[in-house]
């Protein structure tokens, strides 16, 4: 048996007593079944028997279980947290899989075969050799509109999505524009309305017609949903208030990029601030290629 | 012409207790039917059975749909019934809180039914919401206020606007004036009477208030212990009650 061989090889090379990628094989099979079902019905939330993971809920337990079920020994893993490779969540999960799966890791988007992400889609376009795994806190887009889970499931089943537009209506009546800036609801393949996890709405256009497989895992809520490659994804809007993928009106202060999503960084107590790429890998690669922003120093200069 | 709603021997019991038993009537287009009786007489059970919120044990509720003619509501599939609830039917609850989304602005509340049937133009939705707020005498500058900032009478009028915006043909009302003081009640009744006449609505109004049915209803059913004890034209029943219980009801009204 192939899987068994993989396991034995891993066992002999690692002193740890973990099964490959932490979860036992039966659990991974269960998660893979859920993933296959999710891919077969784009945007539909598939229940799965989420396991207790060695991290608190809210830290990506859903994403980690999906990653564990997707990883193969020859995979290269990248983990990003709000676009960055070097923040606590990203570092911890990367280390977790280095230890329990022994897979190669990278910070370069183009080199990774599995990318686990929290709240961003990388700026570098994805390819058909990659799987993007999202960490999802609340999979139900109707959650704060309709308190009953029985009712929301019925609404999904009967395609009753008028309420989603009530939320957008409220946005416009209060703020003059659709103020929802993240977790912006989308309609998948003309059928299910889906919460794309709290990615900025700037990333919404990247969800659709993407060559990579995108899988969403919500650990506490025990739901997996997915976008197969090249799926049609439409952000909900009004005819007279069309969807707009917004970002800060600035260029990256370090690499000068005008097309990437920016983080605002407060630099002093006098209201000074700078905007930098939220995708650290993208910013680093641009600086390495010689791009310099208003406040950036060229690569290699202190 | 078909009757808009044909109710045949609708029966619902809660274990040994009878909710309503063998209720039959026809409701014709443009007609308002009042259902009166004391608390516990089965009025609300009947209304829940008619409006598809509760499945009766026996009986049939046949509604004359716009496109497919008379259909048994109870035998419809759930999506069909819910579609009917959003478009052709309206349900006005006794407590506005049950019928409104308290966290959503007045405009959003009125617009919800429009958006549920596919309206996707913000300007149009808002214009129709403002128009309907005007029709129920709520000032246009309150369109962005949440219902929690409204008085009880305004909430009830908002609930009516929210229900009538899609131009339904049949309205179910459960004690529409319950919990309102008499002057507000009078204005609400006036408003309802105007809307019913103007839109040619058919309605089933459940109430224990005889003044409400006197003003609104063309015909009247008197219920006691789950059964209809007397039915007829409103004025006829109220002015010349035949059944002992109806006589008691009519004579119980305080004269000021």
XYZ file of C-alpha atoms in Angstrom:
558
model
C 0.000 0.000 0.000
C 1.371 3.313 -1.094
C 0.059 5.339 1.827
C 1.464 2.798 4.221
C 4.908 3.064 2.559
C 4.851 6.813 2.842
C 4.025 6.461 6.485
C 6.791 3.910 7.126
C 9.379 6.034 5.346
C 8.357 9.041 7.385
C 8.456 6.993 10.586
C 11.980 5.765 9.942
C 13.321 9.244 9.174
C 11.660 11.065 12.050
C 12.127 10.388 15.687
C 8.787 11.934 16.532
C 5.863 9.623 17.105
C 3.483 11.730 15.008
C 1.702 10.251 12.052
C 2.502 12.124 8.816
C 0.984 15.628 9.119
C -0.226 15.032 12.694
C -3.692 13.601 11.949
C -4.233 9.847 11.717
C -4.981 8.357 8.312
C -8.678 7.726 9.001
C -9.211 11.341 10.004
C -7.443 12.545 6.875
C -9.651 10.290 4.768
C -12.717 11.727 6.445
C -11.523 15.277 5.737
C -10.638 14.372 2.129
C -14.146 13.029 1.609
C -15.529 16.346 2.834
C -13.127 18.216 0.534
C -14.172 16.147 -2.476
C -17.808 16.818 -1.723
C -17.084 20.521 -1.285
C -15.326 20.609 -4.654
C -18.256 18.835 -6.271
C -20.729 21.446 -4.969
C -18.861 24.772 -5.184
C -19.659 27.117 -2.318
C -21.694 24.583 -0.342
C -20.697 24.191 3.302
C -19.930 20.535 3.956
C -20.046 19.460 7.615
C -17.080 17.455 8.824
C -16.022 15.956 12.149
C -13.500 18.633 13.077
C -10.798 17.390 15.467
C -9.304 19.022 18.493
C -5.984 20.458 17.307
C -3.006 21.498 19.449
C -3.882 25.179 19.050
C -6.800 27.336 20.160
C -9.885 27.855 18.022
C -9.487 31.026 16.030
C -5.852 30.258 15.223
C -6.594 28.281 12.105
C -7.687 24.855 13.318
C -9.870 24.423 10.242
C -7.149 25.466 7.817
C -4.602 23.231 9.537
C -6.845 20.170 9.232
C -7.465 20.850 5.534
C -3.731 21.380 4.967
C -2.942 18.162 6.819
C -5.368 16.270 4.599
C -3.902 17.813 1.416
C -0.177 17.559 2.200
C 1.996 14.899 0.571
C 5.653 14.330 1.522
C 6.872 15.945 -1.708
C 4.811 19.126 -1.149
C 6.261 22.538 -0.415
C 4.257 24.508 2.137
C 3.831 28.251 2.508
C 1.864 29.788 5.380
C 0.726 33.391 5.406
C -1.052 35.449 8.031
C -2.626 38.714 6.790
C -0.229 38.507 3.837
C 2.882 38.141 5.983
C 5.094 35.055 6.286
C 6.761 36.169 9.502
C 3.940 36.751 11.994
C 3.131 34.481 14.930
C 0.322 32.490 13.340
C 2.225 31.852 10.126
C 5.480 30.936 11.869
C 3.749 28.576 14.307
C 1.780 26.685 11.678
C 4.814 26.435 9.401
C 6.852 24.987 12.277
C 3.998 22.648 13.154
C 4.081 21.039 9.713
C 7.883 21.071 9.555
C 7.828 19.009 12.707
C 4.866 16.716 12.111
C 5.092 16.252 8.325
C 8.695 17.050 7.571
C 7.702 18.815 4.348
C 9.771 21.542 2.714
C 8.587 25.071 3.451
C 9.044 28.292 1.555
C 8.064 31.942 1.666
C 7.940 32.244 -2.118
C 4.423 31.995 -3.476
C 5.558 30.603 -6.836
C 7.510 27.733 -5.250
C 4.769 26.547 -2.884
C 2.408 23.714 -3.792
C 0.168 24.109 -0.738
C -0.449 27.580 0.697
C -2.335 28.009 3.944
C -3.576 31.553 4.330
C -5.270 33.707 6.904
C -7.199 36.647 5.433
C -5.276 37.246 2.185
C -4.785 35.880 -1.308
C -1.159 36.245 -2.497
C -0.486 38.998 -5.057
C 1.486 36.622 -7.275
C -1.048 34.858 -9.527
C -1.633 31.242 -8.519
C -1.130 28.290 -10.867
C -2.956 25.026 -11.519
C -0.288 23.174 -9.490
C -1.261 24.898 -6.257
C -3.830 24.493 -3.486
C -4.833 27.553 -1.457
C -6.208 26.707 2.008
C -8.128 29.414 3.879
C -8.634 29.667 7.618
C -12.274 30.556 8.215
C -13.693 31.903 11.483
C -17.373 32.083 10.446
C -18.391 30.109 7.352
C -22.030 31.219 7.354
C -22.499 34.456 5.363
C -26.021 34.865 6.763
C -24.930 34.422 10.399
C -25.500 37.933 11.703
C -28.601 38.472 9.588
C -30.528 35.359 10.549
C -29.781 33.910 13.983
C -31.294 30.465 13.362
C -28.930 27.956 11.768
C -31.893 25.794 10.774
C -33.310 28.758 8.905
C -30.028 29.730 7.200
C -29.588 26.165 5.939
C -33.091 26.298 4.543
C -32.327 29.641 2.919
C -29.248 28.157 1.228
C -31.238 25.125 0.116
C -34.024 27.254 -1.376
C -31.636 29.922 -2.710
C -33.358 32.667 -0.708
C -30.638 35.264 -0.593
C -32.652 38.505 -0.431
C -31.445 39.054 3.118
C -27.829 39.327 1.956
C -28.807 42.374 -0.045
C -30.571 43.856 2.987
C -27.136 43.973 4.623
C -25.662 45.793 1.618
C -28.705 48.105 1.541
C -28.059 49.004 5.177
C -24.429 49.755 4.332
C -25.405 52.212 1.627
C -28.162 53.862 3.669
C -25.755 54.414 6.558
C -22.490 55.163 4.806
C -23.476 56.203 1.286
C -21.544 53.278 -0.181
C -21.148 49.570 0.445
C -18.900 49.810 3.495
C -18.286 46.082 3.888
C -14.541 45.953 3.337
C -13.727 42.338 4.172
C -15.592 39.010 4.191
C -17.523 40.474 1.273
C -20.240 37.978 0.216
C -19.947 36.293 -3.163
C -22.192 34.096 -5.254
C -20.458 30.951 -6.473
C -21.234 29.410 -9.872
C -24.627 31.141 -9.885
C -25.863 29.133 -6.917
C -24.511 29.350 -3.356
C -23.743 32.576 -1.542
C -20.420 32.132 0.234
C -18.375 33.969 2.833
C -14.862 34.178 1.324
C -13.376 34.333 4.886
C -12.193 37.761 6.059
C -10.076 38.562 2.992
C -10.212 42.242 1.981
C -12.684 42.842 -0.825
C -9.630 43.875 -2.866
C -8.935 40.132 -3.154
C -12.456 39.154 -4.233
C -11.757 39.382 -7.989
C -8.927 36.846 -7.518
C -11.393 34.218 -6.222
C -13.061 33.705 -9.580
C -11.532 31.990 -12.615
C -8.524 30.982 -10.529
C -6.438 28.057 -11.823
C -5.639 26.863 -8.278
C -7.920 24.826 -6.016
C -9.243 26.925 -3.134
C -10.427 25.162 0.029
C -11.947 26.856 3.071
C -11.759 25.187 6.490
C -13.639 26.292 9.605
C -12.518 24.210 12.597
C -14.786 25.395 15.373
C -17.790 25.565 13.049
C -16.926 22.168 11.507
C -17.457 23.215 7.910
C -15.413 22.829 4.728
C -16.268 24.533 1.452
C -14.337 24.960 -1.745
C -13.895 26.600 -5.113
C -12.736 24.228 -7.839
C -10.410 25.759 -10.456
C -11.945 28.203 -12.921
C -15.162 28.719 -10.940
C -17.326 31.756 -11.580
C -17.411 33.921 -8.451
C -19.478 37.121 -8.403
C -19.354 39.692 -5.617
C -22.887 40.764 -4.669
C -23.843 44.365 -5.370
C -26.571 46.720 -6.564
C -27.009 47.868 -10.166
C -26.504 51.489 -9.122
C -23.811 50.698 -6.532
C -21.531 48.200 -8.278
C -18.864 46.199 -6.458
C -15.516 47.953 -6.136
C -12.276 46.248 -5.120
C -10.865 48.968 -2.897
C -7.421 49.546 -1.428
C -5.574 52.422 0.231
C -4.923 55.306 -2.172
C -1.158 55.031 -2.129
C 1.854 53.131 -3.420
C 3.927 50.824 -1.244
C 6.504 52.931 0.628
C 9.110 50.179 0.372
C 8.757 48.708 -3.115
C 6.632 51.336 -4.873
C 3.976 48.859 -6.015
C 0.716 50.573 -6.931
C -1.267 47.397 -7.583
C -0.911 45.510 -4.306
C -3.034 45.568 -1.145
C -1.477 47.856 1.460
C -1.224 47.827 5.246
C -1.226 51.151 7.053
C 1.595 51.412 9.572
C 1.627 54.163 12.219
C 5.223 55.278 12.614
C 5.151 57.983 15.307
C 2.859 59.859 17.680
C 2.450 62.832 15.320
C 0.107 61.087 12.905
C 2.951 59.900 10.707
C 2.140 56.789 8.729
C 3.312 54.706 5.839
C 1.669 52.207 3.560
C 3.439 48.947 2.825
C 2.509 45.817 0.894
C 0.565 43.397 3.057
C 2.052 40.541 1.002
C 5.626 40.431 2.370
C 6.849 37.942 -0.213
C 5.591 40.105 -3.079
C 7.232 43.212 -1.596
C 10.539 41.428 -0.968
C 10.631 40.024 -4.501
C 9.978 43.455 -5.994
C 12.718 45.065 -3.939
C 15.094 42.274 -4.900
C 14.289 43.090 -8.531
C 15.351 46.696 -7.932
C 12.019 48.473 -7.303
C 12.285 51.143 -4.613
C 9.414 53.046 -2.966
C 9.375 56.555 -1.492
C 10.774 55.478 1.896
C 12.563 52.294 0.897
C 16.271 51.656 0.621
C 17.517 49.458 -2.232
C 18.124 45.816 -1.337
C 21.377 45.282 0.538
C 21.748 48.915 1.672
C 21.373 49.511 5.394
C -64.902 33.737 -10.630
C -63.108 31.498 -8.161
C -63.009 32.174 -4.452
C -59.531 33.452 -3.555
C -59.258 31.137 -0.584
C -61.345 28.054 0.052
C -61.031 26.615 3.525
C -62.454 23.140 4.000
C -62.873 21.432 7.348
C -59.572 22.609 8.782
C -58.895 20.774 12.038
C -55.930 21.022 14.357
C -55.639 19.555 17.811
C -52.869 19.644 20.360
C -53.009 16.143 21.761
C -56.396 15.875 23.458
C -57.065 19.582 23.326
C -58.819 20.992 20.303
C -57.151 23.931 18.539
C -59.752 24.453 15.871
C -62.251 21.982 14.446
C -64.014 21.678 11.074
C -63.631 25.286 10.035
C -64.834 25.931 6.478
C -65.360 29.172 4.606
C -64.757 30.883 1.268
C -62.963 34.193 0.950
C -63.713 36.136 -2.224
C -61.417 38.672 -3.918
C -61.624 42.056 -2.213
C -63.414 40.643 0.796
C -62.374 41.060 4.412
C -63.225 38.247 6.795
C -63.176 38.870 10.517
C -62.637 36.091 13.043
C -63.627 36.932 16.603
C -63.778 34.991 19.818
C -62.297 35.022 23.295
C -58.733 34.032 24.126
C -58.211 30.316 23.602
C -61.050 29.946 21.122
C -58.703 28.800 18.355
C -58.438 32.032 16.340
C -54.667 32.104 16.194
C -54.433 28.356 15.526
C -56.774 28.814 12.596
C -54.742 31.718 11.239
C -51.493 29.758 11.563
C -53.060 26.849 9.665
C -54.384 29.110 6.913
C -51.146 31.003 6.435
C -49.044 27.864 6.130
C -47.153 28.335 9.388
C -48.658 25.220 10.918
C -49.874 22.024 9.283
C -53.464 21.186 10.236
C -54.320 17.581 11.099
C -57.097 17.461 8.512
C -58.690 19.678 5.930
C -57.684 21.657 2.886
C -56.717 25.263 2.193
C -57.116 26.011 -1.501
C -55.655 29.256 -2.793
C -56.367 30.665 -6.250
C -52.797 31.329 -7.481
C -52.170 33.962 -10.138
C -50.587 31.671 -12.701
C -51.824 28.153 -11.965
C -55.317 28.590 -10.612
C -56.635 26.990 -7.400
C -53.990 24.934 -5.548
C -53.954 23.222 -2.183
C -51.503 25.252 -0.099
C -50.858 22.329 2.224
C -49.840 20.072 -0.677
C -47.467 22.652 -2.186
C -43.714 22.154 -1.944
C -41.965 24.286 0.617
C -40.211 26.593 -1.893
C -43.557 27.264 -3.586
C -45.223 28.048 -0.287
C -42.410 30.323 0.827
C -42.510 32.114 -2.526
C -46.234 32.642 -2.039
C -45.557 34.041 1.439
C -43.107 36.560 -0.004
C -45.181 37.733 -2.933
C -48.926 37.107 -2.913
C -49.467 36.825 0.817
C -48.730 39.049 3.739
C -48.743 38.297 7.434
C -49.145 41.094 9.982
C -48.203 39.925 13.468
C -49.761 41.151 16.662
C -46.378 42.247 18.017
C -44.402 44.285 15.478
C -41.194 42.780 16.882
C -42.222 39.399 15.469
C -42.714 40.804 12.009
C -39.871 43.322 11.777
C -36.103 43.069 11.773
C -35.338 45.277 14.719
C -31.682 45.803 13.816
C -32.384 46.889 10.259
C -33.484 50.409 9.261
C -37.100 51.135 8.324
C -36.102 51.377 4.652
C -34.323 48.028 4.832
C -37.352 46.447 6.459
C -39.654 47.633 3.704
C -37.107 46.800 1.007
C -36.474 43.244 2.189
C -39.423 41.725 0.357
C -38.471 43.597 -2.805
C -34.908 42.299 -2.595
C -36.205 38.811 -1.840
C -38.014 38.777 -5.180
C -34.984 40.045 -7.069
C -34.902 43.872 -6.916
C -31.244 44.896 -7.284
C -31.398 48.657 -7.820
C -30.703 50.563 -4.615
C -32.297 53.816 -5.805
C -35.532 52.098 -6.858
C -35.776 50.049 -3.669
C -35.259 53.131 -1.557
C -37.757 55.200 -3.537
C -40.408 52.519 -3.085
C -39.599 52.256 0.621
C -40.001 56.009 1.064
C -43.236 55.927 -0.935
C -44.622 53.193 1.311
C -43.532 54.914 4.496
C -45.509 57.912 3.259
C -48.568 55.762 2.633
C -48.509 54.534 6.231
C -47.898 58.072 7.489
C -44.269 57.723 8.500
C -42.174 60.780 7.569
C -39.583 60.215 4.831
C -36.756 61.432 7.068
C -37.268 58.408 9.342
C -36.334 55.984 6.554
C -32.878 55.282 7.984
C -33.969 54.926 11.617
C -34.226 51.458 13.131
C -37.713 50.307 14.258
C -36.488 50.340 17.848
C -36.538 54.149 17.618
C -40.239 54.063 16.623
C -43.324 54.185 18.820
C -45.568 51.113 19.018
C -48.074 52.532 16.547
C -45.338 53.472 14.085
C -43.814 50.001 14.360
C -47.171 48.481 13.534
C -47.595 50.783 10.538
C -44.053 49.946 9.426
C -44.898 46.270 9.622
C -47.915 46.883 7.406
C -45.809 48.813 4.869
C -43.224 46.024 4.835
C -45.931 43.483 4.106
C -47.812 45.394 1.450
C -44.861 46.639 -0.603
C -44.907 43.663 -2.973
C -48.620 44.186 -3.709
C -50.006 41.026 -2.098
C -53.555 39.837 -2.760
C -54.218 38.240 0.604
C -53.316 39.582 4.019
C -53.485 37.665 7.288
C -53.681 39.890 10.332
C -53.392 38.683 13.897
C -54.749 41.307 16.301
C -53.351 44.218 14.260
C -54.405 46.774 16.847
C -53.431 44.822 19.954
C -51.442 46.792 22.509
C -52.112 50.195 20.962
C -54.009 52.977 22.669
C -57.430 53.845 21.284
C -56.561 57.000 19.334
C -53.637 55.231 17.646
C -55.924 52.247 17.030
C -58.450 54.489 15.316
C -55.828 55.949 12.989
C -54.426 52.523 12.211
C -57.880 51.185 11.415
C -58.560 54.173 9.198
C -55.298 53.539 7.396
C -55.959 49.811 7.020
C -59.456 50.437 5.708
C -58.083 52.882 3.125
C -55.361 50.470 1.993
C -57.698 47.498 1.787
C -60.163 49.427 -0.370
C -57.525 51.114 -2.522
C -55.529 47.936 -3.265
C -58.557 45.641 -3.432
C -57.008 43.385 -0.814
C -58.600 40.327 0.618
C -57.906 39.845 4.284
C -58.470 37.505 7.180
C -58.409 39.490 10.424
C -58.242 37.716 13.738
C -59.149 39.874 16.703
C -61.054 39.950 19.960
C -61.969 43.576 19.393
C -65.468 43.896 17.934
C -64.868 47.516 16.931
C -62.080 46.377 14.601
C -64.299 43.946 12.730
C -67.175 46.428 12.639
C -64.928 48.876 10.791
C -62.950 46.521 8.584
C -64.700 43.249 8.018
C -67.385 42.469 5.434
C -68.146 39.122 6.979
C -67.661 37.713 10.406
C -67.063 34.326 12.014
C -67.507 33.857 15.730
C -65.395 31.090 17.280
C -65.775 29.321 20.587
C -63.853 26.272 21.799
C -62.293 25.796 18.373
C -65.565 25.774 16.450
C -67.373 28.388 14.418
C -70.622 29.040 16.266
C -71.976 31.783 14.053
C -71.071 33.331 10.712
C -72.595 35.966 8.470
C -72.404 39.584 7.341
C -70.687 41.687 9.993
C -73.560 44.068 10.647
C -76.047 41.223 10.688
C -74.077 39.208 13.238
C -73.292 42.169 15.464
C -76.743 43.777 15.344
C -78.786 40.604 15.541
C -76.681 37.931 17.217
C -78.340 34.511 17.210
C -75.998 32.301 19.193
C -75.870 32.700 22.944
C -72.125 33.206 22.949
C -72.293 35.935 20.282
C -74.994 37.673 22.279
C -72.706 37.562 25.302
C -69.784 38.963 23.265
C -71.819 41.809 21.835
C -73.355 42.757 25.168
C -69.948 42.657 26.877
C -68.710 45.690 24.932
C -68.548 48.688 27.197
C -70.542 51.671 26.023
C -68.921 54.977 26.800
